[in-house]
Amino acid sequence: MDAMQRETGTGRRSRRGRRVLIASVAGTAVLGGVLVLLPREGGDAPPPAPGPAALARGAVTTGVPAALPDLAALIGDRETHLRAHPLDGAAWAVLGAAYVERGRRTADGANWPKAEKALRTSLKTGPERNPQALEGLAALAVARRDFPAAKKWGESAVKAAPKRWTAHAVLIGAYTGLGDDKGVGRALDKVTELRPGTPVADALAAGVYRDRGWREDAAARISDAAAAAEAPAERAAYLEQAGRLAFERGEREEALRFFQEALRTDPDQRAAQAGQGRALAALGRTTEALSAYQAALAKRPSPEYALELGELYESLGLGQAARVEYDLLRERVRDAEAAGADEQLVLGRLDADHGDPAAAVERLRTEWGRQPGTAVADALGWALHRTGADEEALEFATIATDGDKGGGVRSALYAFHRGVIERELGRSGPARRHLREALTINPYFSPLQAPEAKRALAELGEPSVEGPPD
């Protein structure tokens, strides 16, 4: 099925799914016996509900988001168990997976060394073929943005247990970061073959479809995932993903509803809180937007959120406040990299627009050589433009935006970058087309750069039309 068929063939289903989710404000069912089957104590009495540690264990071993309080309970439970049973390789693997999930949810890099130690201990003490530990190391590498390592560990996990769908799932993230679209497709096919019709498979498919520019399909699949998810933390994660997709389409109000519902479902869903800030800023509700970003950063100090908040301050003429956020971003990057994370992409983006563009080019060239994903191609192209190297910049901007070269995602930011580079090279027609495309995809994509796109398009004017010669 080609992209146009996907857009039209699932549009009605997507709209129905989104209407159902927007209208749904009730609570969600507890996982209960779906994840952990406990023996009955007698008669027809139902089994006791699993505790927080059991719920989190069921989540982290089945590839779905887990609630932060449950993760804390699971980590405490496994640490206590391992003090008495230090050679339990399976318990070490569960503990490592829990640390990975907590680090991912909180952006606290202190979890990464703990996760790595636990997972490597599992490799030493567990069975010879230990796919759970290998898969955990792959997930850790994805969280650290070390995609070559994620590929290595993920492929080892698949080799150890070809029918283990969660190993194929983690490879989707690894291959995406490496710009390997065919690998992504193969991994998704295996997930849908081994785990068909499940919320987590739908959510993974939605992310892949988004990257390929199949926006209606992506919206339909994430709507299905959120509607079917039973655990609040899982449902909130999918609502947040639905909100991001809506915002990328320029649907500010719908995005805000998704983000608000995600936070009502799971108050620890800080990505949704940052999404609220994004949507509120686009709606002109800047005081509320600033508060949302600040609250998100207080609990999840993500460098990405700091960059967004800094640019929002800058768009409001609050240069000093913006510089404070950029300095905090650098501090958080240092902490994350000390814990083994690769934050060169966000640091390159910061330097390109708010620091030293030449330094951005240097660090992003290295990143491109190591893991050439679409986001790195866009960032490197923009950094090259900022140093005046527009011919080379256009090569990377084309990679980021041309579906035939792997850049299938419909990103307003990427289209804007390409349009500005083309304008600088005197290519008015393509520049006009890509700037207009950016504003069509999402007129509110950036508080700083969306207004710049409008100004650049106005300066280019309409194309001249000359009649045939007499």
Short mmCIF file of C-alpha atoms in Angstrom, two decimals:
data_model
loop_
_atom_site.label_atom_id
_atom_site.label_comp_id
_atom_site.label_asym_id
_atom_site.label_seq_id
_atom_site.Cartn_x
_atom_site.Cartn_y
_atom_site.Cartn_z
CA MET A 1 0.00 0.00 0.00
CA ASP A 2 1.51 3.34 -0.94
CA ALA A 3 1.63 6.40 1.31
CA MET A 4 -1.42 8.08 -0.29
CA GLN A 5 -3.51 4.96 0.19
CA ARG A 6 -2.38 4.80 3.81
CA GLU A 7 -3.37 8.45 4.33
CA THR A 8 -6.87 8.00 2.88
CA GLY A 9 -7.47 4.38 3.83
CA THR A 10 -7.08 4.90 7.56
CA GLY A 11 -8.21 8.51 7.88
CA ARG A 12 -11.71 7.69 9.09
CA ARG A 13 -10.40 5.13 11.58
CA SER A 14 -7.83 7.67 12.83
CA ARG A 15 -10.45 10.37 13.36
CA ARG A 16 -12.77 7.93 15.17
CA GLY A 17 -9.92 6.77 17.38
CA ARG A 18 -8.90 10.31 18.26
CA ARG A 19 -12.50 11.28 19.08
CA VAL A 20 -12.80 8.28 21.38
CA LEU A 21 -9.58 9.17 23.18
CA ILE A 22 -10.40 12.84 23.55
CA ALA A 23 -13.79 11.96 25.01
CA SER A 24 -12.36 9.33 27.35
CA VAL A 25 -11.55 10.84 30.74
CA ALA A 26 -12.33 7.86 32.93
CA GLY A 27 -9.72 5.83 34.76
CA THR A 28 -8.17 2.71 33.35
CA ALA A 29 -8.23 -0.92 34.49
CA VAL A 30 -5.47 -2.33 36.64
CA LEU A 31 -3.32 -4.98 34.96
CA GLY A 32 -4.08 -7.51 37.66
CA GLY A 33 -4.05 -11.11 36.56
CA VAL A 34 -3.19 -10.19 32.97
CA LEU A 35 0.43 -9.83 33.99
CA VAL A 36 0.82 -11.97 37.09
CA LEU A 37 -1.26 -15.10 37.72
CA LEU A 38 -1.29 -15.95 41.39
CA PRO A 39 -2.68 -19.24 42.74
CA ARG A 40 -6.10 -19.16 44.32
CA GLU A 41 -6.14 -19.70 48.05
CA GLY A 42 -9.37 -21.67 47.92
CA GLY A 43 -12.92 -21.72 46.64
CA ASP A 44 -13.93 -19.25 43.98
CA ALA A 45 -12.28 -16.27 45.63
CA PRO A 46 -10.42 -14.12 43.10
CA PRO A 47 -6.64 -14.02 43.38
CA PRO A 48 -5.24 -11.10 45.34
CA ALA A 49 -4.25 -8.11 43.25
CA PRO A 50 -0.56 -7.99 42.46
CA GLY A 51 1.48 -5.45 44.38
CA PRO A 52 3.44 -2.55 42.85
CA ALA A 53 6.64 -4.56 42.42
CA ALA A 54 4.79 -7.32 40.57
CA LEU A 55 3.05 -4.80 38.33
CA ALA A 56 6.35 -3.13 37.45
CA ARG A 57 8.04 -6.46 36.85
CA GLY A 58 5.26 -7.46 34.48
CA ALA A 59 5.67 -4.16 32.64
CA VAL A 60 9.45 -4.04 32.28
CA THR A 61 9.64 -7.67 31.16
CA THR A 62 6.94 -7.19 28.52
CA GLY A 63 8.17 -3.99 26.92
CA VAL A 64 5.54 -1.55 28.20
CA PRO A 65 5.92 1.68 30.24
CA ALA A 66 5.79 1.26 34.01
CA ALA A 67 4.62 3.63 36.73
CA LEU A 68 7.39 5.34 38.68
CA PRO A 69 6.12 4.33 42.17
CA ASP A 70 5.85 0.71 40.98
CA LEU A 71 9.38 0.88 39.57
CA ALA A 72 10.68 2.13 42.91
CA ALA A 73 8.98 -0.81 44.61
CA LEU A 74 10.40 -3.29 42.10
CA ILE A 75 13.93 -1.91 42.43
CA GLY A 76 13.76 -2.10 46.22
CA ASP A 77 12.35 -5.63 46.06
CA ARG A 78 15.02 -6.94 43.66
CA GLU A 79 17.86 -5.22 45.55
CA THR A 80 16.70 -6.88 48.76
CA HIS A 81 16.38 -10.25 47.05
CA LEU A 82 19.84 -10.01 45.47
CA ARG A 83 21.55 -9.24 48.75
CA ALA A 84 20.42 -12.69 49.84
CA HIS A 85 20.76 -14.38 46.43
CA PRO A 86 23.62 -12.62 44.59
CA LEU A 87 23.93 -15.35 41.95
CA ASP A 88 20.33 -15.05 40.69
CA GLY A 89 21.02 -13.99 37.10
CA ALA A 90 17.34 -13.57 36.23
CA ALA A 91 16.82 -11.18 39.15
CA TRP A 92 19.84 -9.13 38.05
CA ALA A 93 18.32 -8.84 34.56
CA VAL A 94 14.99 -7.61 35.96
CA LEU A 95 16.79 -5.09 38.19
CA GLY A 96 18.78 -3.80 35.23
CA ALA A 97 15.65 -3.42 33.11
CA ALA A 98 13.97 -1.53 35.95
CA TYR A 99 16.89 0.89 36.20
CA VAL A 100 16.74 1.46 32.43
CA GLU A 101 13.02 2.23 32.59
CA ARG A 102 13.42 4.56 35.57
CA GLY A 103 16.26 6.40 33.87
CA ARG A 104 14.22 6.75 30.70
CA ARG A 105 11.21 8.08 32.60
CA THR A 106 13.16 10.54 34.77
CA ALA A 107 16.13 11.52 32.51
CA ASP A 108 18.32 10.78 35.52
CA GLY A 109 21.60 9.42 34.18
CA ALA A 110 22.54 8.04 37.60
CA ASN A 111 20.44 5.02 36.64
CA TRP A 112 22.62 4.10 33.63
CA PRO A 113 25.74 2.84 35.46
CA LYS A 114 23.53 0.91 37.89
CA ALA A 115 21.64 -0.65 35.00
CA GLU A 116 24.83 -1.62 33.19
CA LYS A 117 26.32 -3.19 36.31
CA ALA A 118 23.16 -5.21 36.97
CA LEU A 119 22.82 -6.40 33.37
CA ARG A 120 26.48 -7.37 33.03
CA THR A 121 26.24 -9.22 36.33
CA SER A 122 23.27 -11.09 34.89
CA LEU A 123 25.39 -12.11 31.91
CA LYS A 124 27.98 -13.55 34.30
CA THR A 125 25.61 -15.29 36.69
CA GLY A 126 22.69 -16.17 34.43
CA PRO A 127 22.30 -18.90 31.81
CA GLU A 128 24.69 -19.13 28.89
CA ARG A 129 21.97 -17.91 26.52
CA ASN A 130 20.58 -14.89 28.38
CA PRO A 131 18.36 -12.91 25.99
CA GLN A 132 16.77 -10.87 28.78
CA ALA A 133 20.12 -9.41 29.85
CA LEU A 134 21.22 -8.86 26.23
CA GLU A 135 17.95 -7.14 25.49
CA GLY A 136 18.33 -4.99 28.60
CA LEU A 137 21.77 -3.87 27.45
CA ALA A 138 20.28 -3.00 24.04
CA ALA A 139 17.53 -0.94 25.69
CA LEU A 140 20.14 0.78 27.86
CA ALA A 141 22.17 1.66 24.76
CA VAL A 142 19.09 3.12 23.05
CA ALA A 143 18.36 5.22 26.14
CA ARG A 144 21.97 6.44 26.08
CA ARG A 145 21.72 7.16 22.32
CA ASP A 146 24.52 4.65 21.63
CA PHE A 147 22.88 3.07 18.61
CA PRO A 148 25.82 0.94 17.37
CA ALA A 149 25.95 -0.74 20.79
CA ALA A 150 22.16 -1.10 20.78
CA LYS A 151 22.36 -2.90 17.44
CA LYS A 152 25.09 -5.23 18.71
CA TRP A 153 23.26 -6.19 21.89
CA GLY A 154 19.84 -6.35 20.23
CA GLU A 155 21.01 -8.63 17.45
CA SER A 156 22.70 -10.86 20.04
CA ALA A 157 19.40 -11.07 21.94
CA VAL A 158 17.54 -12.03 18.75
CA LYS A 159 20.13 -14.69 17.98
CA ALA A 160 19.74 -16.11 21.49
CA ALA A 161 15.92 -16.10 21.33
CA PRO A 162 14.51 -15.47 17.81
CA LYS A 163 10.91 -15.70 19.02
CA ARG A 164 11.36 -13.12 21.79
CA TRP A 165 9.41 -10.16 20.38
CA THR A 166 10.81 -7.61 22.82
CA ALA A 167 14.29 -8.11 21.38
CA HIS A 168 13.01 -7.21 17.93
CA ALA A 169 11.21 -4.20 19.46
CA VAL A 170 14.38 -2.71 20.91
CA LEU A 171 16.09 -3.12 17.53
CA ILE A 172 13.57 -0.67 16.05
CA GLY A 173 15.15 2.08 18.16
CA ALA A 174 18.67 0.95 17.30
CA TYR A 175 18.09 0.85 13.55
CA THR A 176 16.22 4.18 13.60
CA GLY A 177 19.20 5.86 15.24
CA LEU A 178 21.50 4.39 12.58
CA GLY A 179 19.32 5.51 9.68
CA ASP A 180 18.69 1.87 8.65
CA ASP A 181 15.13 2.05 7.34
CA LYS A 182 15.17 -1.52 6.00
CA GLY A 183 16.31 -2.81 9.37
CA VAL A 184 13.48 -0.89 11.05
CA GLY A 185 10.99 -2.48 8.67
CA ARG A 186 12.26 -5.99 9.32
CA ALA A 187 12.18 -5.50 13.09
CA LEU A 188 8.64 -4.09 13.02
CA ASP A 189 7.47 -6.98 10.84
CA LYS A 190 8.79 -9.44 13.43
CA VAL A 191 7.10 -7.56 16.29
CA THR A 192 3.74 -7.56 14.52
CA GLU A 193 4.16 -11.24 13.62
CA LEU A 194 5.01 -12.28 17.17
CA ARG A 195 2.80 -9.80 19.06
CA PRO A 196 -0.10 -8.92 16.72
CA GLY A 197 -2.90 -6.61 17.75
CA THR A 198 -1.39 -5.50 21.06
CA PRO A 199 -1.15 -1.90 22.26
CA VAL A 200 2.63 -1.97 22.44
CA ALA A 201 2.90 -3.28 18.87
CA ASP A 202 0.50 -0.55 17.70
CA ALA A 203 2.59 2.11 19.48
CA LEU A 204 5.80 0.86 17.89
CA ALA A 205 4.14 0.83 14.47
CA ALA A 206 2.90 4.39 15.02
CA GLY A 207 6.46 5.58 15.60
CA VAL A 208 7.73 3.88 12.46
CA TYR A 209 4.85 5.18 10.36
CA ARG A 210 5.50 8.70 11.66
CA ASP A 211 9.13 8.49 10.56
CA ARG A 212 8.00 7.39 7.10
CA GLY A 213 5.55 10.26 6.74
CA TRP A 214 2.43 8.07 7.00
CA ARG A 215 0.72 10.44 9.39
CA GLU A 216 -2.84 9.11 9.22
CA ASP A 217 -1.65 5.55 9.77
CA ALA A 218 0.49 6.70 12.69
CA ALA A 219 -2.44 8.54 14.28
CA ALA A 220 -4.73 5.53 13.84
CA ARG A 221 -2.29 3.08 15.39
CA ILE A 222 -1.47 5.22 18.43
CA SER A 223 -5.19 5.86 18.97
CA ASP A 224 -5.77 2.11 18.98
CA ALA A 225 -2.87 1.61 21.38
CA ALA A 226 -4.08 4.21 23.88
CA ALA A 227 -7.66 2.96 23.74
CA ALA A 228 -6.62 -0.66 24.41
CA ALA A 229 -3.93 -0.06 27.05
CA GLU A 230 -4.99 -1.18 30.51
CA ALA A 231 -2.31 0.13 32.86
CA PRO A 232 -2.44 3.90 33.51
CA ALA A 233 1.28 4.44 32.88
CA GLU A 234 1.10 2.62 29.56
CA ARG A 235 -2.02 4.47 28.43
CA ALA A 236 -0.51 7.83 29.44
CA ALA A 237 2.63 7.11 27.42
CA TYR A 238 0.56 6.43 24.32
CA LEU A 239 -1.58 9.52 24.89
CA GLU A 240 1.62 11.56 25.06
CA GLN A 241 2.77 10.02 21.77
CA ALA A 242 -0.61 10.89 20.25
CA GLY A 243 -0.16 14.46 21.47
CA ARG A 244 3.24 14.74 19.80
CA LEU A 245 1.81 13.48 16.53
CA ALA A 246 -1.06 15.97 16.74
CA PHE A 247 1.31 18.85 17.47
CA GLU A 248 3.53 17.91 14.54
CA ARG A 249 0.43 18.28 12.35
CA GLY A 250 -0.15 21.77 13.74
CA GLU A 251 -3.26 20.69 15.69
CA ARG A 252 -2.58 22.69 18.84
CA GLU A 253 -5.88 22.20 20.66
CA GLU A 254 -6.03 18.46 19.99
CA ALA A 255 -2.42 18.06 21.07
CA LEU A 256 -3.13 19.92 24.31
CA ARG A 257 -6.11 17.64 25.05
CA PHE A 258 -3.97 14.55 24.58
CA PHE A 259 -1.23 15.94 26.83
CA GLN A 260 -3.70 16.95 29.54
CA GLU A 261 -5.37 13.53 29.48
CA ALA A 262 -1.96 11.85 29.71
CA LEU A 263 -1.15 13.85 32.84
CA ARG A 264 -4.53 13.09 34.39
CA THR A 265 -3.89 9.41 33.74
CA ASP A 266 -0.32 9.45 35.08
CA PRO A 267 0.83 12.62 36.91
CA ASP A 268 4.45 11.47 36.48
CA GLN A 269 4.18 11.66 32.67
CA ARG A 270 6.62 14.59 32.38
CA ALA A 271 6.99 14.27 28.61
CA ALA A 272 3.29 15.17 28.41
CA GLN A 273 3.91 18.14 30.71
CA ALA A 274 6.61 19.43 28.36
CA GLY A 275 4.19 18.77 25.50
CA GLN A 276 1.66 20.96 27.31
CA GLY A 277 4.26 23.72 27.31
CA ARG A 278 4.79 23.28 23.58
CA ALA A 279 1.06 23.39 22.79
CA LEU A 280 0.29 26.26 25.18
CA ALA A 281 3.09 28.35 23.66
CA ALA A 282 1.65 27.71 20.19
CA LEU A 283 -1.74 28.87 21.48
CA GLY A 284 -0.22 32.11 22.80
CA ARG A 285 -0.74 31.11 26.45
CA THR A 286 2.88 31.82 27.26
CA THR A 287 2.63 32.20 31.06
CA GLU A 288 1.03 28.77 31.32
CA ALA A 289 3.56 27.39 28.84
CA LEU A 290 6.50 28.60 30.91
CA SER A 291 5.00 27.04 34.04
CA ALA A 292 4.46 23.71 32.29
CA TYR A 293 8.04 23.56 31.02
CA GLN A 294 9.44 24.54 34.42
CA ALA A 295 7.37 21.84 36.15
CA ALA A 296 8.49 19.22 33.62
CA LEU A 297 12.15 20.15 34.01
CA ALA A 298 11.92 20.09 37.80
CA LYS A 299 11.06 16.38 37.70
CA ARG A 300 12.65 15.32 34.40
CA PRO A 301 15.72 17.48 33.64
CA SER A 302 15.88 16.65 29.94
CA PRO A 303 18.31 18.71 27.81
CA GLU A 304 15.68 18.74 25.04
CA TYR A 305 13.17 20.46 27.31
CA ALA A 306 15.79 23.00 28.42
CA LEU A 307 16.47 23.87 24.77
CA GLU A 308 12.76 24.30 24.06
CA LEU A 309 12.25 26.46 27.14
CA GLY A 310 15.31 28.58 26.35
CA GLU A 311 14.04 29.24 22.82
CA LEU A 312 10.62 30.15 24.19
CA TYR A 313 12.25 32.66 26.55
CA GLU A 314 14.28 34.03 23.63
CA SER A 315 11.16 34.44 21.49
CA LEU A 316 9.67 36.54 24.31
CA GLY A 317 12.72 38.81 24.43
CA LEU A 318 13.93 37.30 27.70
CA GLY A 319 17.53 36.75 26.65
CA GLN A 320 18.99 36.40 30.14
CA ALA A 321 16.47 33.73 31.11
CA ALA A 322 17.22 31.92 27.86
CA ARG A 323 20.95 31.94 28.57
CA VAL A 324 20.31 30.46 32.01
CA GLU A 325 18.44 27.56 30.40
CA TYR A 326 21.19 27.03 27.83
CA ASP A 327 23.78 26.93 30.61
CA LEU A 328 21.65 24.42 32.51
CA LEU A 329 21.38 22.36 29.33
CA ARG A 330 25.17 22.14 29.10
CA GLU A 331 25.36 21.13 32.74
CA ARG A 332 22.79 18.37 32.22
CA VAL A 333 24.63 17.17 29.14
CA ARG A 334 27.84 16.90 31.16
CA ASP A 335 26.04 14.85 33.81
CA ALA A 336 24.41 12.60 31.20
CA GLU A 337 27.66 12.01 29.35
CA ALA A 338 29.44 11.22 32.61
CA ALA A 339 26.86 8.45 32.98
CA GLY A 340 27.64 7.10 29.51
CA ALA A 341 24.99 8.89 27.43
CA ASP A 342 25.62 10.46 24.02
CA GLU A 343 24.11 13.97 23.98
CA GLN A 344 26.11 15.31 21.03
CA LEU A 345 22.98 15.83 18.93
CA VAL A 346 21.23 18.20 21.32
CA LEU A 347 24.53 19.94 22.11
CA GLY A 348 25.16 20.39 18.38
CA ARG A 349 21.73 21.89 17.91
CA LEU A 350 22.35 24.28 20.80
CA ASP A 351 25.73 25.38 19.47
CA ALA A 352 24.46 25.83 15.91
CA ASP A 353 21.86 28.43 16.95
CA HIS A 354 23.00 29.73 20.33
CA GLY A 355 26.73 29.07 20.64
CA ASP A 356 29.61 28.15 18.35
CA PRO A 357 28.40 26.83 14.94
CA ALA A 358 31.90 25.62 14.01
CA ALA A 359 32.00 23.50 17.17
CA ALA A 360 28.53 22.21 16.27
CA VAL A 361 29.78 21.10 12.84
CA GLU A 362 32.74 19.29 14.38
CA ARG A 363 30.72 17.38 16.95
CA LEU A 364 27.89 16.58 14.49
CA ARG A 365 30.30 15.32 11.82
CA THR A 366 31.60 12.85 14.38
CA GLU A 367 28.05 11.89 15.30
CA TRP A 368 27.13 11.38 11.64
CA GLY A 369 30.12 9.11 11.14
CA ARG A 370 29.09 6.98 14.09
CA GLN A 371 25.30 6.91 13.83
CA PRO A 372 23.88 8.57 10.69
CA GLY A 373 20.23 8.99 11.57
CA THR A 374 17.83 11.50 9.99
CA ALA A 375 17.89 13.86 12.98
CA VAL A 376 21.70 14.05 12.79
CA ALA A 377 21.56 14.77 9.05
CA ASP A 378 19.21 17.70 9.65
CA ALA A 379 21.26 19.09 12.55
CA LEU A 380 24.56 18.80 10.66
CA GLY A 381 23.09 20.46 7.58
CA TRP A 382 21.84 23.36 9.66
CA ALA A 383 25.14 23.74 11.51
CA LEU A 384 26.99 23.82 8.17
CA HIS A 385 24.61 26.54 6.99
CA ARG A 386 25.33 28.55 10.10
CA THR A 387 29.03 28.47 9.22
CA GLY A 388 28.33 29.55 5.61
CA ALA A 389 29.00 26.15 4.00
CA ASP A 390 25.63 26.09 2.23
CA GLU A 391 26.49 23.77 -0.67
CA GLU A 392 27.47 20.98 1.70
CA ALA A 393 24.65 21.95 4.05
CA LEU A 394 22.12 21.29 1.30
CA GLU A 395 23.42 17.74 0.86
CA PHE A 396 22.55 16.90 4.46
CA ALA A 397 19.29 18.87 4.44
CA THR A 398 18.25 16.83 1.40
CA ILE A 399 19.03 13.58 3.20
CA ALA A 400 16.82 14.72 6.08
CA THR A 401 13.85 15.65 3.89
CA ASP A 402 13.96 13.41 0.81
CA GLY A 403 12.04 10.16 1.23
CA ASP A 404 14.18 8.44 -1.38
CA LYS A 405 17.25 9.18 0.77
CA GLY A 406 15.68 8.05 4.04
CA GLY A 407 14.17 11.35 5.21
CA GLY A 408 10.52 10.38 4.94
CA VAL A 409 9.35 12.09 8.13
CA ARG A 410 7.18 15.15 7.52
CA SER A 411 8.99 17.60 9.77
CA ALA A 412 8.28 21.32 9.63
CA LEU A 413 11.68 22.04 11.19
CA TYR A 414 13.57 19.99 8.60
CA ALA A 415 11.65 21.58 5.73
CA PHE A 416 12.36 25.04 7.16
CA HIS A 417 16.08 24.32 7.41
CA ARG A 418 16.20 23.14 3.81
CA GLY A 419 14.24 26.15 2.59
CA VAL A 420 16.54 28.64 4.32
CA ILE A 421 19.63 26.92 2.91
CA GLU A 422 18.16 26.96 -0.60
CA ARG A 423 17.29 30.65 -0.29
CA GLU A 424 20.89 31.40 0.71
CA LEU A 425 22.06 29.57 -2.43
CA GLY A 426 19.74 31.64 -4.62
CA ARG A 427 17.41 28.73 -5.39
CA SER A 428 14.22 30.70 -4.92
CA GLY A 429 11.76 28.16 -6.29
CA PRO A 430 12.79 25.22 -4.07
CA ALA A 431 13.27 27.60 -1.13
CA ARG A 432 9.74 28.95 -1.52
CA ARG A 433 8.35 25.42 -1.81
CA HIS A 434 10.08 24.11 1.32
CA LEU A 435 9.34 27.17 3.46
CA ARG A 436 5.68 26.93 2.48
CA GLU A 437 5.76 23.21 3.22
CA ALA A 438 7.14 23.88 6.72
CA LEU A 439 4.31 26.27 7.51
CA THR A 440 1.73 23.93 6.01
CA ILE A 441 2.91 20.97 8.07
CA ASN A 442 2.89 22.96 11.31
CA PRO A 443 2.68 26.78 11.43
CA TYR A 444 3.69 26.67 15.12
CA PHE A 445 6.69 24.33 14.94
CA SER A 446 9.05 26.69 16.81
CA PRO A 447 8.50 29.96 18.69
CA LEU A 448 11.74 31.27 17.16
CA GLN A 449 11.89 29.73 13.72
CA ALA A 450 8.25 29.64 12.62
CA PRO A 451 8.13 33.47 12.54
CA GLU A 452 11.45 33.42 10.66
CA ALA A 453 9.95 31.05 8.10
CA LYS A 454 7.06 33.45 7.54
CA ARG A 455 9.44 36.39 7.10
CA ALA A 456 11.67 34.47 4.69
CA LEU A 457 8.69 33.37 2.61
CA ALA A 458 7.37 36.93 2.47
CA GLU A 459 10.75 38.23 1.34
CA LEU A 460 10.88 35.68 -1.47
CA GLY A 461 7.48 36.83 -2.67
CA GLU A 462 5.42 35.09 -5.29
CA PRO A 463 7.16 33.52 -8.30
CA SER A 464 7.25 35.75 -11.34
CA VAL A 465 4.93 34.76 -14.18
CA GLU A 466 5.94 35.76 -17.68
CA GLY A 467 3.60 35.41 -20.62
CA PRO A 468 4.62 33.76 -23.88
CA PRO A 469 6.69 35.89 -26.27
CA ASP A 470 4.79 37.91 -28.84
#
